[in-house]
XYZ file of N, CA, C and O in Angstrom:
844
model
N 0.909 -1.222 0.021
C 0.053 -0.035 0.003
C 0.836 1.150 -0.064
O 1.842 1.271 0.695
N 0.539 2.230 -0.804
C 1.323 3.452 -0.907
C 0.607 4.473 -0.020
O -0.583 4.819 -0.448
N 1.143 5.081 0.877
C 0.684 6.132 1.620
C 1.369 7.512 1.216
O 2.261 7.464 0.499
N 0.989 8.520 1.752
C 1.576 9.822 1.450
C 1.631 9.890 -0.039
O 2.762 9.944 -0.720
N 2.061 9.944 0.394
C 2.169 9.976 -1.060
C 0.759 10.367 -1.038
O 0.320 10.188 0.251
N -20.876 6.791 -23.520
C -20.164 6.945 -22.263
C -21.234 7.656 -21.657
O -21.083 7.625 -20.555
N -22.029 8.302 -23.273
C -22.374 8.447 -21.886
C -23.812 8.992 -21.889
O -24.169 9.994 -21.276
N -24.773 8.382 -22.506
C -26.144 8.870 -22.393
C -26.535 8.688 -21.039
O -26.194 7.743 -20.348
N -27.371 9.612 -20.508
C -27.873 9.436 -19.145
C -29.014 8.620 -18.960
O -29.967 8.635 -19.776
N -28.957 7.686 -17.922
C -30.143 6.947 -17.604
C -31.118 7.885 -16.968
O -30.714 8.828 -16.182
N -32.511 7.636 -16.988
C -33.360 8.469 -16.186
C -32.859 8.493 -14.775
O -32.521 7.536 -14.112
N -33.176 9.601 -14.268
C -32.757 9.751 -12.801
C -33.519 10.909 -12.182
O -34.105 11.869 -12.910
N -33.551 11.046 -10.937
C -34.110 12.134 -10.236
C -33.188 13.270 -10.319
O -32.010 13.231 -10.034
N -33.692 14.439 -10.755
C -32.802 15.574 -11.029
C -33.373 16.755 -10.226
O -34.612 17.125 -10.230
N -32.500 17.276 -9.367
C -32.863 18.431 -8.584
C -32.202 19.669 -9.341
O -31.050 19.619 -9.642
N -33.033 20.738 -9.176
C -32.358 21.946 -9.639
C -32.421 23.025 -8.615
O -33.392 23.261 -7.954
N -31.352 23.778 -8.503
C -31.259 24.908 -7.687
C -31.032 26.114 -8.442
O -30.067 26.201 -9.177
N -31.961 27.099 -8.314
C -31.751 28.267 -9.142
C -31.810 29.408 -8.037
O -32.634 29.282 -6.999
N -31.075 30.406 -8.306
C -31.194 31.625 -7.395
C -32.120 32.640 -8.040
O -31.953 33.203 -9.079
N -33.279 32.844 -7.365
C -34.256 33.655 -7.944
C -33.772 35.099 -7.899
O -32.950 35.634 -7.100
N -34.083 35.820 -8.911
C -33.778 37.301 -9.063
C -34.476 38.056 -7.825
O -35.620 37.869 -7.552
N -33.642 38.907 -7.248
C -34.134 39.642 -6.118
C -33.786 41.088 -6.138
O -32.650 41.342 -6.729
N -34.418 41.946 -5.761
C -34.121 43.352 -5.538
C -34.164 43.769 -4.226
O -35.109 43.588 -3.411
N -33.020 44.260 -3.556
C -32.947 44.666 -2.258
C -32.396 46.048 -2.130
O -31.957 46.658 -3.136
N -32.232 46.439 -1.002
C -31.709 47.841 -0.766
C -30.566 47.717 0.158
O -30.633 47.037 1.224
N -29.432 48.344 -0.114
C -28.243 48.304 0.662
C -27.740 49.689 0.826
O -27.334 50.290 -0.217
N -27.892 50.388 1.936
C -27.382 51.760 2.044
C -28.194 52.645 1.108
O -27.560 53.510 0.437
N -29.524 52.278 0.869
C -30.231 53.097 -0.054
C -30.126 52.795 -1.486
O -30.668 53.481 -2.314
N -29.250 51.754 -1.886
C -29.013 51.492 -3.332
C -29.550 50.186 -3.636
O -29.428 49.222 -2.850
N -30.254 50.048 -4.745
C -30.794 48.801 -5.169
C -29.679 47.724 -5.608
O -28.624 48.176 -6.244
N -29.876 46.507 -5.206
C -28.926 45.473 -5.561
C -29.440 44.966 -6.941
O -30.531 44.541 -7.052
N -28.473 44.772 -7.895
C -28.869 44.164 -9.265
C -29.216 42.752 -9.139
O -28.620 42.021 -8.334
N -30.252 42.415 -9.814
C -30.631 40.921 -9.690
C -29.575 39.989 -10.246
O -28.882 40.368 -11.199
N -29.493 38.798 -9.732
C -28.465 37.774 -10.258
C -29.261 37.049 -11.378
O -30.456 36.864 -11.431
N -28.274 36.593 -12.329
C -28.934 35.879 -13.494
C -29.614 34.547 -13.042
O -29.094 33.914 -12.179
N -30.712 34.236 -13.662
C -31.419 33.057 -13.316
C -31.493 32.233 -14.561
O -31.741 32.633 -15.690
N -31.288 30.878 -14.439
C -31.535 29.860 -15.492
C -32.677 29.091 -15.165
O -32.726 28.448 -14.010
N -33.574 28.857 -16.005
C -34.789 28.033 -15.716
C -34.468 26.596 -15.570
O -33.483 26.162 -16.096
N -35.269 25.854 -14.897
C -35.040 24.365 -14.712
C -34.952 23.741 -16.064
O -34.143 22.944 -16.359
N -35.997 24.136 -16.915
C -36.000 23.411 -18.243
C -34.733 23.756 -19.074
O -34.105 22.821 -19.758
N -34.353 24.985 -19.096
C -33.263 25.377 -19.827
C -31.918 24.699 -19.336
O -31.088 24.297 -20.178
N -31.711 24.721 -18.033
C -30.490 23.992 -17.432
C -30.354 22.548 -17.797
O -29.378 22.107 -18.044
N -31.502 21.920 -17.733
C -31.583 20.516 -18.068
C -31.307 20.301 -19.537
O -30.569 19.379 -19.961
N -31.831 21.134 -20.327
C -31.673 21.004 -21.864
C -30.195 21.351 -22.163
O -29.518 20.663 -22.958
N -29.662 22.362 -21.467
C -28.265 22.729 -21.802
C -27.350 21.619 -21.272
O -26.351 21.231 -21.856
N -27.670 21.022 -20.189
C -26.688 19.924 -19.560
C -26.756 18.743 -20.566
O -25.753 18.097 -20.843
N -27.881 18.354 -21.099
C -28.017 17.234 -21.996
C -27.245 17.471 -23.291
O -26.690 16.577 -23.743
N -27.395 18.646 -23.825
C -26.611 19.066 -24.910
C -25.095 19.093 -24.701
O -24.371 18.558 -25.554
N -24.748 19.522 -23.545
C -23.304 19.500 -23.212
C -22.708 18.098 -23.029
O -21.686 17.790 -23.575
N -23.555 17.199 -22.517
C -23.102 15.828 -22.349
C -23.022 15.124 -23.674
O -22.068 14.381 -23.899
N -23.971 15.417 -24.570
C -23.873 14.874 -25.912
C -22.647 15.262 -26.667
O -21.833 14.563 -27.234
N -22.248 16.574 -26.563
C -21.070 17.091 -27.179
C -19.788 16.438 -26.604
O -18.955 15.955 -27.331
N -19.683 16.452 -25.235
C -18.582 15.847 -24.655
C -18.432 14.303 -24.954
O -17.336 13.738 -25.039
N -19.654 13.684 -24.880
C -19.681 12.319 -25.119
C -19.152 11.887 -26.533
O -18.683 10.679 -26.807
N -19.158 12.763 -27.530
C -18.505 12.536 -28.788
C -17.117 12.720 -28.886
O -16.477 12.274 -29.885
N -16.488 13.250 -27.820
C -15.021 13.492 -27.818
C -14.372 12.287 -27.029
O -14.211 12.409 -25.870
N -14.054 11.265 -27.801
C -13.706 10.006 -27.076
C -12.224 10.185 -26.612
O -11.819 9.503 -25.620
N -11.511 11.012 -27.254
C -10.056 11.262 -26.759
C -9.912 12.553 -26.097
O -10.250 13.671 -26.659
N -9.451 12.502 -24.859
C -9.274 13.626 -24.097
C -8.152 13.383 -23.102
O -7.775 12.262 -22.809
N -7.578 14.500 -22.475
C -6.502 14.336 -21.499
C -6.543 15.588 -20.610
O -7.094 16.657 -20.914
N -6.220 15.385 -19.410
C -6.118 16.390 -18.494
C -4.705 16.384 -17.619
O -4.114 15.262 -17.531
N -4.243 17.422 -17.121
C -3.094 17.509 -16.333
C -3.548 18.333 -15.120
O -4.074 19.435 -15.156
N -3.014 17.906 -13.935
C -3.384 18.674 -12.694
C -2.869 17.925 -11.448
O -1.848 17.334 -11.534
N -3.436 18.336 -10.351
C -3.143 17.672 -9.012
C -4.280 16.876 -8.524
O -5.411 17.228 -8.579
N -3.776 15.726 -7.715
C -4.809 14.794 -7.217
C -4.465 14.616 -5.693
O -3.326 14.453 -5.459
N -5.580 14.651 -5.000
C -5.419 14.265 -3.489
C -6.460 13.307 -3.134
O -7.671 13.524 -3.524
N -6.160 12.171 -2.583
C -7.053 11.102 -2.062
C -6.795 10.854 -0.538
O -5.771 10.827 -0.063
N -7.902 10.683 0.167
C -7.825 10.413 1.556
C -8.990 9.434 1.903
O -10.163 9.421 1.225
N -8.820 8.623 3.035
C -9.848 7.786 3.445
C -9.308 6.722 4.324
O -8.170 6.240 4.151
N -10.113 6.259 5.356
C -9.668 5.201 6.180
C -8.280 5.403 6.906
O -7.489 4.598 7.058
N -8.081 6.601 7.216
C -6.791 7.159 7.832
C -5.645 7.120 6.940
O -4.448 7.190 7.475
N -5.794 6.962 5.711
C -4.622 6.951 4.709
C -5.001 7.866 3.653
O -6.047 8.393 3.489
N -3.931 8.045 2.725
C -4.181 8.801 1.590
C -2.834 9.281 0.925
O -1.802 8.701 1.265
N -2.948 10.094 0.015
C -1.792 10.563 -0.686
C -2.116 11.548 -1.747
O -3.346 11.943 -1.926
N -1.159 12.113 -2.393
C -1.317 13.250 -3.386
C -0.235 13.109 -4.400
O 0.764 12.513 -4.240
N -0.444 13.840 -5.522
C 0.613 13.956 -6.550
C 0.199 14.678 -7.774
O -1.020 15.117 -7.924
N 1.073 14.751 -8.677
C 0.844 15.408 -9.942
C 0.048 14.254 -10.854
O 0.517 13.136 -10.874
N -0.960 14.615 -11.455
C -1.781 13.738 -12.239
C -1.696 14.006 -13.779
O -1.779 15.181 -14.189
N -1.434 12.961 -14.611
C -1.591 13.020 -16.008
C -2.732 11.927 -16.458
O -2.332 10.725 -16.075
N -3.777 12.250 -17.014
C -4.870 11.342 -17.248
C -5.196 11.481 -18.820
O -5.446 12.522 -19.221
N -5.027 10.352 -19.429
C -5.244 10.355 -20.849
C -6.348 9.247 -21.106
O -6.218 8.094 -20.603
N -7.443 9.551 -21.858
C -8.429 8.773 -22.096
C -8.709 8.714 -23.696
O -8.825 9.617 -24.369
N -8.940 7.482 -24.150
C -9.310 7.301 -25.583
C -10.293 6.180 -25.648
O -10.046 5.020 -25.451
N -11.641 6.554 -25.706
C -12.737 5.588 -25.530
C -12.670 4.861 -24.117
O -12.645 5.556 -23.078
N -12.497 3.616 -24.094
C -12.450 2.902 -22.828
C -11.033 2.607 -22.371
O -10.763 2.053 -21.321
N -10.060 3.106 -23.176
C -8.689 3.006 -22.872
C -8.228 4.142 -21.924
O -8.202 5.375 -22.305
N -7.704 3.724 -20.734
C -7.369 4.673 -19.754
C -5.832 4.591 -19.431
O -5.327 3.528 -19.282
N -5.077 5.819 -19.375
C -3.817 5.924 -18.842
C -3.804 7.030 -17.777
O -4.115 8.120 -17.940
N -3.619 6.577 -16.487
C -3.789 7.353 -15.346
C -2.419 7.237 -14.558
O -2.126 6.212 -13.922
N -1.747 8.366 -14.555
C -0.307 8.326 -14.012
C -0.146 9.385 -12.935
O -0.520 10.607 -13.137
N 0.399 8.950 -11.881
C 0.412 9.897 -10.580
C 1.962 9.837 -10.117
O 2.535 8.838 -10.072
N 2.432 11.092 -9.952
C 3.799 11.228 -9.532
C 3.782 11.845 -8.153
O 3.206 12.978 -7.921
N 4.379 11.215 -7.062
C 4.426 11.760 -5.793
C 5.258 13.009 -5.659
O 6.385 13.022 -6.321
N 4.982 14.052 -4.911
C 5.608 15.322 -4.966
C 6.967 15.225 -4.231
O 8.021 15.952 -4.685
N 7.105 14.402 -3.355
C 8.435 14.308 -2.496
C 9.341 13.202 -2.997
O 10.469 13.386 -3.326
N 8.728 11.959 -3.010
C 9.625 10.783 -3.331
C 9.880 10.747 -4.871
O 10.745 9.992 -5.305
N 9.022 11.451 -5.672
C 9.151 11.369 -7.140
C 8.750 10.059 -7.678
O 9.023 9.760 -8.824
N 8.259 9.153 -6.845
C 7.780 7.888 -7.256
C 6.645 8.090 -8.163
O 5.732 8.816 -7.819
N 6.586 7.321 -9.290
C 5.426 7.365 -10.135
C 4.831 5.994 -10.397
O 5.542 5.020 -10.449
N 3.502 6.006 -10.378
C 2.814 4.789 -10.694
C 1.900 5.025 -11.780
O 1.333 6.116 -11.876
N 1.657 4.087 -12.703
C 0.744 4.270 -13.747
C -0.182 3.199 -13.919
O 0.106 1.965 -13.894
N -1.472 3.516 -14.114
C -2.527 2.596 -14.352
C -2.980 2.617 -15.740
O -3.249 3.603 -16.335
N -2.988 1.401 -16.423
C -3.470 1.154 -17.707
C -4.605 0.338 -17.750
O -4.652 -0.805 -17.125
N -5.732 0.797 -18.299
C -7.070 0.004 -18.100
C -7.836 0.157 -19.318
O -7.869 1.065 -20.088
N -8.679 -0.853 -19.583
C -9.758 -0.862 -20.545
C -10.938 -1.634 -19.942
O -10.957 -1.875 -18.806
N -11.860 -1.839 -20.781
C -13.185 -2.428 -20.287
C -12.973 -4.050 -19.894
O -13.828 -4.490 -19.144
N -11.747 -4.587 -20.157
C -11.658 -5.996 -19.854
C -10.517 -6.163 -18.762
O -10.621 -7.264 -18.157
N -9.592 -5.366 -18.566
C -8.483 -5.572 -17.699
C -7.905 -4.349 -17.177
O -8.089 -3.256 -17.894
N -7.139 -4.387 -16.088
C -6.380 -3.220 -15.664
C -4.933 -3.730 -15.223
O -4.674 -4.902 -14.923
N -3.933 -2.779 -15.354
C -2.486 -3.009 -15.010
C -1.983 -1.840 -14.291
O -2.166 -0.753 -14.694
N -1.232 -2.124 -13.193
C -0.532 -1.203 -12.428
C 0.957 -1.240 -12.598
O 1.518 -2.410 -12.434
N 1.644 -0.223 -13.076
C 3.109 -0.288 -13.202
C 3.678 0.698 -12.245
O 3.110 1.703 -11.891
N 4.905 0.457 -11.947
C 5.789 1.387 -11.072
C 5.816 1.091 -9.591
O 6.273 1.807 -8.890
N 5.143 -0.051 -9.230
C 5.043 -0.419 -7.705
C 6.222 -1.279 -7.419
O 6.821 -1.985 -8.259
N 6.635 -1.251 -6.098
C 7.656 -2.134 -5.678
C 7.100 -3.644 -5.801
O 5.899 -3.898 -5.506
N 7.998 -4.480 -6.236
C 7.579 -5.789 -6.429
C 6.954 -6.231 -7.743
O 6.704 -7.276 -8.077
N 6.911 -5.163 -8.657
C 6.547 -5.462 -10.023
C 5.161 -5.050 -10.368
O 4.476 -4.491 -9.661
N 4.849 -5.460 -11.604
C 3.501 -5.276 -12.146
C 2.297 -5.960 -11.511
O 2.494 -7.095 -11.161
N 1.252 -5.348 -11.271
C 0.089 -5.919 -10.706
C -1.145 -5.765 -11.846
O -1.078 -4.823 -12.523
N -1.855 -6.875 -11.845
C -2.901 -6.859 -12.861
C -4.264 -7.313 -12.235
O -4.198 -8.027 -11.167
N -5.381 -6.908 -12.916
C -6.633 -7.390 -12.411
C -7.723 -6.946 -13.401
O -7.392 -6.429 -14.480
N -8.872 -7.339 -13.061
C -10.016 -7.197 -14.066
C -10.637 -5.900 -13.953
O -11.305 -5.340 -14.967
N -10.475 -5.146 -12.819
C -11.217 -3.980 -12.543
C -10.245 -2.902 -12.014
O -9.580 -3.193 -11.088
N -10.197 -1.751 -12.643
C -9.317 -0.603 -12.335
C -9.530 -0.180 -10.915
O -8.558 -0.079 -10.119
N -10.740 0.100 -10.444
C -10.999 0.721 -9.197
C -10.496 -0.383 -8.051
O -9.958 0.022 -7.098
N -10.887 -1.632 -8.309
C -10.493 -2.664 -7.344
C -8.964 -2.786 -7.228
O -8.458 -2.962 -6.138
N -8.355 -2.743 -8.334
C -6.877 -2.944 -8.315
C -6.179 -1.745 -7.618
O -5.273 -2.029 -6.795
N -6.674 -0.527 -7.778
C -6.097 0.588 -7.202
C -6.378 0.474 -5.575
O -5.565 0.763 -4.757
N -7.568 0.118 -5.329
C -7.967 -0.089 -3.806
C -6.942 -1.084 -3.179
O -6.474 -0.890 -2.031
N -6.760 -2.240 -3.836
C -6.149 -3.380 -3.292
C -4.595 -3.061 -3.206
O -3.837 -3.503 -2.169
N -4.062 -2.464 -4.249
C -2.569 -2.427 -4.322
C -2.132 -0.966 -3.717
O -0.865 -0.861 -3.287
N -2.893 0.012 -3.757
C -2.401 1.406 -3.392
C -3.132 1.887 -2.138
O -2.699 2.705 -1.309
N -4.402 1.446 -1.947
C -5.123 1.720 -0.792
C -6.026 2.947 -1.050
O -6.552 3.516 -0.002
N -6.159 3.337 -2.292
C -6.956 4.438 -2.545
C -8.453 3.999 -3.090
O -8.579 3.156 -3.838
N -9.491 4.737 -2.540
C -10.734 4.521 -3.015
C -10.965 5.497 -4.193
O -11.329 6.701 -3.951
N -10.843 5.014 -5.401
C -10.806 6.020 -6.591
C -11.716 5.266 -7.735
O -11.215 4.392 -8.336
N -12.892 5.797 -7.778
C -13.815 5.111 -8.767
C -13.483 5.688 -10.209
O -14.262 6.567 -10.773
N -12.524 5.139 -10.864
C -11.916 5.577 -12.083
C -13.031 5.684 -13.208
O -13.191 6.575 -13.840
N -13.822 4.536 -13.293
C -14.728 4.442 -14.354
C -15.781 5.571 -14.309
O -16.136 6.204 -15.218
N -16.271 5.858 -13.088
C -17.337 6.918 -12.890
C -16.687 8.255 -12.957
O -17.247 9.205 -13.493
N -15.538 8.337 -12.389
C -14.804 9.621 -12.366
C -14.556 10.131 -13.824
O -14.380 11.363 -13.826
N -14.469 9.181 -14.706
C -14.249 9.751 -16.128
C -15.274 10.623 -16.552
O -15.106 11.480 -17.397
N -16.524 10.410 -16.169
C -17.626 11.179 -16.554
C -17.783 12.359 -15.583
O -17.838 13.647 -16.080
N -17.638 12.193 -14.188
C -17.739 13.280 -13.271
C -16.656 14.342 -13.519
O -17.056 15.615 -13.401
N -15.441 13.987 -13.797
C -14.436 15.046 -13.944
C -14.679 15.971 -15.086
O -14.145 17.076 -15.169
N -15.497 15.533 -16.044
C -15.974 16.413 -17.094
C -17.223 17.034 -16.885
O -17.824 17.713 -17.727
N -17.809 16.893 -15.635
C -19.063 17.700 -15.406
C -20.218 16.899 -16.006
O -21.267 17.594 -16.257
N -20.172 15.569 -16.183
C -21.214 14.838 -16.676
C -21.810 13.772 -15.728
O -20.989 13.380 -14.755
N -22.939 13.286 -16.054
C -23.595 12.233 -15.291
C -23.032 10.935 -15.960
O -23.095 10.909 -17.217
N -22.695 9.957 -15.243
C -22.356 8.662 -15.828
C -23.617 7.799 -15.945
O -24.748 8.218 -15.544
N -23.466 6.570 -16.458
C -24.673 5.701 -16.597
C -25.156 5.414 -15.181
O -24.497 5.327 -14.144
N -26.482 5.406 -15.223
C -27.201 4.990 -13.886
C -27.949 6.286 -13.311
O -27.922 7.368 -13.804
N -28.602 6.080 -12.272
C -29.512 7.086 -11.569
C -28.650 8.188 -11.109
O -27.508 7.908 -10.477
N -29.008 9.424 -11.211
C -28.184 10.554 -10.765
C -29.136 11.707 -10.490
O -30.209 11.857 -11.039
N -28.709 12.540 -9.569
C -29.331 13.753 -9.302
C -28.354 14.863 -9.534
O -27.108 14.799 -9.310
N -28.866 16.053 -9.996
C -27.880 17.149 -10.376
C -28.489 18.400 -9.745
O -29.777 18.726 -9.710
N -27.619 19.334 -9.207
C -27.950 20.712 -8.804
C -27.174 21.677 -9.740
O -25.978 21.271 -10.002
N -27.679 22.768 -10.075
C -27.015 23.650 -10.983
C -26.746 25.023 -10.310
O -27.393 25.383 -9.410
N -25.719 25.669 -10.850
C -25.448 26.930 -10.260
C -26.233 28.028 -11.038
O -26.902 27.708 -11.948
N -25.889 29.221 -10.682
C -26.765 30.257 -11.333
C -26.450 30.574 -12.769
O -27.153 31.185 -13.491
N -25.341 29.920 -13.310
C -24.959 30.006 -14.687
C -25.556 28.844 -15.427
O -25.170 28.674 -16.718
N -26.180 27.879 -14.800
C -26.684 26.782 -15.504
C -25.662 25.576 -15.626
O -25.911 24.604 -16.204
N -24.580 25.680 -14.889
C -23.594 24.599 -14.978
C -23.749 23.837 -13.639
O -24.171 24.249 -12.652
N -23.330 22.459 -13.711
C -23.479 21.652 -12.587
C -22.683 22.188 -11.308
O -21.495 22.437 -11.394
N -23.440 22.293 -10.207
C -22.796 22.647 -8.940
C -22.544 21.306 -8.043
O -21.584 21.321 -7.353
N -23.423 20.285 -8.334
C -23.340 19.072 -7.586
C -23.964 18.007 -8.346
O -25.112 18.136 -8.834
N -23.322 16.812 -8.334
C -23.963 15.690 -8.867
C -23.868 14.598 -7.763
O -22.830 14.407 -7.131
N -24.973 13.817 -7.573
C -24.906 12.652 -6.695
C -25.227 11.416 -7.474
O -26.288 11.318 -8.147
N -24.413 10.339 -7.298
C -24.522 9.230 -8.161
C -23.619 8.070 -7.438
O -22.606 8.411 -7.060
N -24.190 6.896 -7.457
C -23.523 5.748 -7.050
C -22.936 5.876 -5.563
O -21.920 5.394 -5.251
N -23.694 6.659 -4.733
C -23.325 6.933 -3.269
C -22.275 8.049 -3.184
O -21.824 8.277 -2.060
N -21.785 8.524 -4.263
C -20.790 9.645 -4.276
C -21.478 10.926 -4.412
O -22.523 11.137 -5.198
N -20.897 11.973 -3.800
C -21.283 13.376 -3.960
C -20.101 14.190 -4.643
O -19.041 14.131 -4.113
N -20.432 14.757 -5.631
C -19.323 15.368 -6.608
C -19.715 16.921 -6.500
O -20.808 17.331 -7.109
N -18.806 17.717 -6.108
C -18.976 19.170 -6.102
C -18.016 19.742 -7.076
O -16.783 19.402 -7.123
N -18.587 20.832 -7.817
C -17.744 21.567 -8.781
C -17.530 22.912 -8.208
O -18.413 23.730 -8.120
N -16.252 23.205 -7.806
C -15.986 24.419 -7.167
C -15.080 25.372 -8.042
O -14.574 26.313 -7.554
N -15.039 25.044 -9.350
C -14.392 25.982 -10.226
C -14.559 25.487 -11.705
O -14.693 24.292 -11.884
N -14.710 26.379 -12.587
C -14.838 26.141 -13.908
C -13.905 26.811 -14.943
O -13.676 28.012 -14.637
N -13.509 26.268 -15.955
C -12.721 26.897 -17.031
C -13.640 27.268 -18.058
O -13.925 26.437 -19.016
N -13.967 28.482 -18.098
C -14.990 28.949 -19.082
C -14.313 29.402 -20.344
O -14.972 29.858 -21.434
N -13.038 29.290 -20.488
C -12.380 29.483 -21.745
C -12.489 28.367 -22.729
O -12.337 28.417 -23.876
N -12.957 27.272 -22.155
C -13.218 26.010 -22.936
C -14.598 26.125 -23.466
O -15.566 26.749 -22.914
N -14.752 25.369 -24.588
C -16.070 25.233 -25.238
C -16.485 23.757 -25.380
O -15.782 23.129 -26.166
N -17.452 23.287 -24.576
C -18.126 24.003 -23.463
C -17.285 24.104 -22.324
O -16.008 23.556 -22.319
N -17.686 24.913 -21.381
C -16.873 25.093 -20.054
C -16.608 23.766 -19.457
O -17.383 22.816 -19.461
N -15.315 23.572 -18.957
C -14.932 22.354 -18.268
C -14.579 22.627 -16.824
O -14.035 23.709 -16.343
N -14.743 21.588 -15.867
C -14.325 21.816 -14.529
C -12.936 22.067 -14.297
O -12.057 21.419 -15.045
N -12.612 22.947 -13.274
C -11.254 23.025 -12.935
C -10.947 22.594 -11.504
O -9.840 22.403 -11.180
N -11.973 22.524 -10.665
C -11.864 21.967 -9.318
C -13.000 21.168 -9.049
O -14.137 21.555 -9.176
N -12.735 19.822 -8.698
C -13.808 18.837 -8.583
C -13.421 18.050 -7.200
O -12.229 17.553 -7.085
N -14.475 18.007 -6.403
C -14.236 17.331 -5.040
C -15.281 16.225 -5.032
O -16.544 16.531 -5.057
N -14.921 15.023 -4.756
C -15.816 13.877 -4.735
C -15.744 13.229 -3.375
O -14.668 13.147 -2.815
N -16.719 12.811 -2.742
C -16.809 12.219 -1.425
C -17.866 11.224 -1.344
O -18.892 11.253 -1.930
N -17.506 10.090 -0.450
C -18.474 9.173 -0.141
C -18.018 8.577 1.256
O -16.941 7.992 1.415
N -18.817 8.816 2.255
C -18.397 8.579 3.670
C -17.287 9.395 4.051
O -17.144 10.564 3.790
N -16.149 8.647 4.466
C -15.045 9.361 4.870
C -13.917 9.409 3.668
O -12.748 9.911 3.887
N -14.375 8.911 2.517
C -13.387 8.911 1.352
C -13.625 10.240 0.592
O -14.619 10.746 0.391
N -12.369 10.781 0.220
C -12.327 12.065 -0.402
C -11.413 12.008 -1.610
O -10.316 11.331 -1.647
N -11.824 12.443 -2.705
C -10.887 12.738 -3.964
C -11.142 13.991 -4.333
O -12.194 14.640 -4.691
N -9.958 14.718 -4.493
C -9.958 16.169 -4.954
C -9.035 16.244 -6.202
O -7.919 15.829 -6.131
N -9.561 17.056 -7.163
C -8.806 17.355 -8.399
C -8.761 18.705 -8.635
O -9.767 19.511 -8.566
N -7.553 19.221 -8.892
C -7.321 20.649 -9.371
C -6.797 20.469 -10.736
O -5.588 20.131 -10.877
N -7.572 20.819 -11.723
C -7.156 20.581 -13.096
C -6.527 21.870 -13.766
O -7.187 22.919 -13.755
N -5.458 21.697 -14.274
C -4.617 22.844 -14.812
C -4.715 22.953 -16.253
O -4.609 24.095 -16.756
N -4.986 21.825 -16.921
C -5.035 21.842 -18.370
C -5.967 20.728 -18.913
O -5.888 19.641 -18.481
N -6.766 21.102 -19.933
C -7.571 20.167 -20.675
C -7.185 20.064 -22.067
O -6.717 21.020 -22.630
N -7.239 18.846 -22.683
C -6.800 18.705 -24.106
C -7.761 17.594 -24.674
O -8.097 16.706 -23.982
N -8.252 17.990 -25.954
C -9.119 17.127 -26.671
C -8.493 16.760 -27.870
O -7.800 17.541 -28.577
N -8.723 15.440 -28.326
C -8.267 14.913 -29.551
C -7.007 13.984 -29.328
O -6.472 13.963 -28.104
N -6.629 13.216 -30.282
C -5.595 12.353 -30.185
C -4.243 13.050 -29.718
O -3.977 14.077 -30.006
């Protein structure tokens, strides 16, 4: 164990949080109303955004990852490359400079860079949990990190701009605390996922699409 160191949506319950426009007085001055996105518009925009992103089978991100839970955890620089179901997930520890790499597809998973040699398994999340000690739902996270619902029941709350503020799915709560609006469509820049005492935090510095 190392310490310290796609997508059509299934029907689901959807919650929408909108900030109603309000006019108040502060020191005698009217406060400008905040922009409001309707429930129907937010859901339609989210569905269109997910269709657009679902067509981009090749993507990559670079950033920082921190994982904690069960009294253990770790962090490091992350390079994540995805091509359809083929995953390359590489983490470099900031102090030891140790690097491990997860290679996975829909049929098998392989961990490289660990003491004792290569480890293999049928499921990426289980392999990472057993060998590294991290609760890291890789398959679902591939959708969540892009601000999308994965397959299965999900609920969504939107911010006042109509972007996801929170997704709940498969027992996980995913919060979006930053967006890169220079991207088309906007892409998450800070993603926090939690289930019980397990935490996964991503600070995304760069997005890339295409081979």
